[in-house]
Coordinates of N, CA and C in Angstrom, one line a residue:
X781 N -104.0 173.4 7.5 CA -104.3 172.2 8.2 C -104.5 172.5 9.6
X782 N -105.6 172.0 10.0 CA -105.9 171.9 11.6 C -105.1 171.6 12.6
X783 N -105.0 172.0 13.3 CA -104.1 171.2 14.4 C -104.9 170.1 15.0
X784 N -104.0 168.8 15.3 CA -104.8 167.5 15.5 C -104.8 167.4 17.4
X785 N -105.6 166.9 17.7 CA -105.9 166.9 19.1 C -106.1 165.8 19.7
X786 N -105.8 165.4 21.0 CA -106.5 164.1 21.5 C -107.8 164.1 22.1
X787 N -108.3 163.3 21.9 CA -109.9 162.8 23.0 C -110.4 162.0 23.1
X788 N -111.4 161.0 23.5 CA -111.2 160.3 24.2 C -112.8 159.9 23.9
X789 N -113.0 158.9 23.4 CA -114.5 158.2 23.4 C -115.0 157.2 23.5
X790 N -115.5 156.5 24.9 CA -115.8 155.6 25.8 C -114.1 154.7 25.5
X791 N -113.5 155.3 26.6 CA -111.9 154.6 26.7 C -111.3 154.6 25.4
X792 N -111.6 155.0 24.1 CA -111.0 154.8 22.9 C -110.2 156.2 22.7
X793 N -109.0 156.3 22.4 CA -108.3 157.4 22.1 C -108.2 157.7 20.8
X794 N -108.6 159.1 20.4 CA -108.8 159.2 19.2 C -108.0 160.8 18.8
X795 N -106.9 160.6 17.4 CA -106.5 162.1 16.9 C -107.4 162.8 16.0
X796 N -108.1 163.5 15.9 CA -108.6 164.6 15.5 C -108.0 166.2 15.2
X797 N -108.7 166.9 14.1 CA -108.3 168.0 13.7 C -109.8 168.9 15.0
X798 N -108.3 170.2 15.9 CA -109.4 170.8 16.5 C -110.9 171.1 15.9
X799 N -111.6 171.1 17.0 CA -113.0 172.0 16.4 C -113.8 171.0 15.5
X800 N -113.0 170.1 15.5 CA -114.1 169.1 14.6 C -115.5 168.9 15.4
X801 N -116.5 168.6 14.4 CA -117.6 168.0 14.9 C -117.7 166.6 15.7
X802 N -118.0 166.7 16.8 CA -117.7 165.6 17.9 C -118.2 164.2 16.7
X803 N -119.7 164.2 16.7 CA -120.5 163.4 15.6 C -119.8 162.5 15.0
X804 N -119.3 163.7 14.1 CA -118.4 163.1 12.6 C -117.1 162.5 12.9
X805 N -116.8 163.3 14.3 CA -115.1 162.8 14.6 C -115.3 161.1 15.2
X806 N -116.8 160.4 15.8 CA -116.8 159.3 16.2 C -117.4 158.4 15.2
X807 N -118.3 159.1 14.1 CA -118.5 158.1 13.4 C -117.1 157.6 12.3
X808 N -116.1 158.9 11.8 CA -115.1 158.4 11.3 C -114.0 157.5 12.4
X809 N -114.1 157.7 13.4 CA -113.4 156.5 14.1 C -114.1 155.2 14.5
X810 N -114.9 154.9 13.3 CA -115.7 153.8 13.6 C -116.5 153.9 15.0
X811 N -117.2 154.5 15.5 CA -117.9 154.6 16.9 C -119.4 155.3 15.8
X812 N -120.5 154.5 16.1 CA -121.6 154.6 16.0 C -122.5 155.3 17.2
X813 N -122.8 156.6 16.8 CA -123.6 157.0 17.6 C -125.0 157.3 16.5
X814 N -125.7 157.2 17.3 CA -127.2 156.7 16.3 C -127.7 158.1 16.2
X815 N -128.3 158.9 14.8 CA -128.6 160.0 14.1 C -129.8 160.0 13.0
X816 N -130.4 161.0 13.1 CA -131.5 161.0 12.1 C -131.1 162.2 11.3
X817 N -130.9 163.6 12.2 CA -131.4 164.9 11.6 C -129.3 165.4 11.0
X818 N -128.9 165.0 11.3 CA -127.3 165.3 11.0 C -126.8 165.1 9.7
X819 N -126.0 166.1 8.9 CA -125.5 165.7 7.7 C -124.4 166.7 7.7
X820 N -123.1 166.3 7.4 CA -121.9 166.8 7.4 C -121.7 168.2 6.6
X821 N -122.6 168.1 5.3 CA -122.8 169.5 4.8 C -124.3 170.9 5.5
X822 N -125.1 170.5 6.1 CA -126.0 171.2 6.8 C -125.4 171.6 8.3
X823 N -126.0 172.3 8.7 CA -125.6 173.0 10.1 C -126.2 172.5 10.9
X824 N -125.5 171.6 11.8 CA -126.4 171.1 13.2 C -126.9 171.8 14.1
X825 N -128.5 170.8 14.0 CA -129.5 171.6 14.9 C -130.0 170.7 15.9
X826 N -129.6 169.3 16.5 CA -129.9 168.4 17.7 C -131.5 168.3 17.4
X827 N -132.1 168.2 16.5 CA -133.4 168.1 16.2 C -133.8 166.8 17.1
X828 N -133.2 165.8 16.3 CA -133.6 164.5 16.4 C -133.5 164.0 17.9
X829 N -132.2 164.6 18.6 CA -131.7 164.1 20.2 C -131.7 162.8 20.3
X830 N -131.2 162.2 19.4 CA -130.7 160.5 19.1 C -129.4 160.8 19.7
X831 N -128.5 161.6 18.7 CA -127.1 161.7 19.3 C -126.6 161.9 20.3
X832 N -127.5 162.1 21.6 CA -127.1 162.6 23.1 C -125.4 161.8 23.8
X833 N -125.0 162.5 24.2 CA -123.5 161.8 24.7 C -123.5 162.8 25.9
X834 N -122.3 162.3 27.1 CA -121.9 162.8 27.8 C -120.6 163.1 27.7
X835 N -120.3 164.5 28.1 CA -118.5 164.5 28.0 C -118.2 165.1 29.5
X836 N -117.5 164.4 29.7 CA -117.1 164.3 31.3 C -116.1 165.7 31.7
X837 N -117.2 166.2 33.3 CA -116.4 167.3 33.5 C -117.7 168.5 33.4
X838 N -119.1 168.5 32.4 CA -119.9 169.2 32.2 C -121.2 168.0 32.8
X839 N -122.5 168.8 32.8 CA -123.2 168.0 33.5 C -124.4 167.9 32.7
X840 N -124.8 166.6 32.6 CA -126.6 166.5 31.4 C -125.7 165.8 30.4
X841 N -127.0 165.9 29.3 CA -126.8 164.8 28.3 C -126.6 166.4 27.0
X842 N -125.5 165.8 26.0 CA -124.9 167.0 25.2 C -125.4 166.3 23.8
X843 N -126.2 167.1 22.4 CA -126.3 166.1 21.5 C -124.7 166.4 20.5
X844 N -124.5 165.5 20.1 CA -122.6 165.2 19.5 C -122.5 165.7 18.5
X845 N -124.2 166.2 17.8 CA -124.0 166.8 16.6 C -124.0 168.7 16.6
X846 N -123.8 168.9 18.0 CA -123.8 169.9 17.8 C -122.1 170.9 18.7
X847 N -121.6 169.7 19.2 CA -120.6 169.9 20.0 C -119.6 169.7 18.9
X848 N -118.9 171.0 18.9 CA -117.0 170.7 18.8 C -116.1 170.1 19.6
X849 N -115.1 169.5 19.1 CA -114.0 168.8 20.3 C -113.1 170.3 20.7
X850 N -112.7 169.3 22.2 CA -111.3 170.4 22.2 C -110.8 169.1 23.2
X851 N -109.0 170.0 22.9 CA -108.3 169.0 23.9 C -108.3 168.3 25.2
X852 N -108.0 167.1 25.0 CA -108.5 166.3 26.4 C -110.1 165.7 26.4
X853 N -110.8 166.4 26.1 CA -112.2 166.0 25.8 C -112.4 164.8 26.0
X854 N -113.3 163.9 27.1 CA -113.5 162.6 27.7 C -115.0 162.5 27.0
X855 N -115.2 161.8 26.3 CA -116.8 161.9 25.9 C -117.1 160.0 26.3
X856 N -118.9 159.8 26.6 CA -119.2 158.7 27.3 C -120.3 158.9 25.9
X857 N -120.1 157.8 25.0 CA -121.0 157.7 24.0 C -122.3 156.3 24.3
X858 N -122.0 155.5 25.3 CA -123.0 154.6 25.6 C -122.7 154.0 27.0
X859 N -124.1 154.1 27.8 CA -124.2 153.9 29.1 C -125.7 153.7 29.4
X860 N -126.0 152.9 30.4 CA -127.1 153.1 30.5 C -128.5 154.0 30.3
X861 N -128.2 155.1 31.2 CA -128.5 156.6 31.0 C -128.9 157.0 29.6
X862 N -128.0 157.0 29.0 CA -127.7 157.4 27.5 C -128.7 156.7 26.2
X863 N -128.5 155.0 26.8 CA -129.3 154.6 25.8 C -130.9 154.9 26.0
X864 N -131.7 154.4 27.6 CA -132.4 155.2 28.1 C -132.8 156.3 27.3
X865 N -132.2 157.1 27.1 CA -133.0 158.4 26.6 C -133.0 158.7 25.3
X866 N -132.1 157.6 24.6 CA -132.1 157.4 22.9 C -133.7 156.4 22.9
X867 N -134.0 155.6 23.2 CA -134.9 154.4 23.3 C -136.2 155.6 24.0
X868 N -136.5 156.5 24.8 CA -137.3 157.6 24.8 C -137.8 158.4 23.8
X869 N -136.8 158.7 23.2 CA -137.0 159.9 22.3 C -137.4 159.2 21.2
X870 N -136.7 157.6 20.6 CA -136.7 157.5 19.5 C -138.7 157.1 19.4
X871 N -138.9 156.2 20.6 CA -140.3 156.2 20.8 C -141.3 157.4 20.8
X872 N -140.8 158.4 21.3 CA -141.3 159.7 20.7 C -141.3 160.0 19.3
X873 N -140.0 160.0 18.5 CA -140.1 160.5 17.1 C -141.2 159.5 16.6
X874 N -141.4 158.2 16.6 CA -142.1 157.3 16.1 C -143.6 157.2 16.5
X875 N -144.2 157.7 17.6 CA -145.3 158.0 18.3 C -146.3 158.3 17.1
X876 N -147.2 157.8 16.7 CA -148.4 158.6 15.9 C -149.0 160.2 16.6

């Protein structure tokens, strides 16, 4: 069994098993972060760049599906900024 950890996503405190997938660790705590190319049994590859998050302390936009937690870990899953560049891209994926 993992050892469980704390972190932190948009003010929400959340226990987790280390090393989990950031992604998976916020969609199972009910926190929606929006995904196309992600699946818990395949290897994440940030294809899609829907998932983009900030985790405070590091600088740019991180995609969630490719980040592990670790302790303390402050992650910003929706902000201006953030949506911004979801609402870009997704217009990109959709572009003819």
């Amino acid at each position: 069994m993992s050892k469980l950890i704390n972190i932190t996503i948009d003010g929400k405190k959340i226990l987790a098993p280390e090393g989990a997938n950031l992604l998976r660790v916020a969609q199972e705590s009910g926190i929606h972060i929006p995904s196309l190319c992600y699946h818990r049994k395949l290897s994440p590859t940030g294809a899609c760049r829907l998932c983009v998050t900030k985790i405070k302390g590091t600088s740019g936009l991180v995609m969630s599906c490719t980040v592990n937690i670790k302790e303390g870990m402050e992650v910003i899953a929706f902000d201006k900024e953030i949506e911004e560049t979801r609402k870009h891209t997704l217009d990109y994926l959709l572009a003819e």
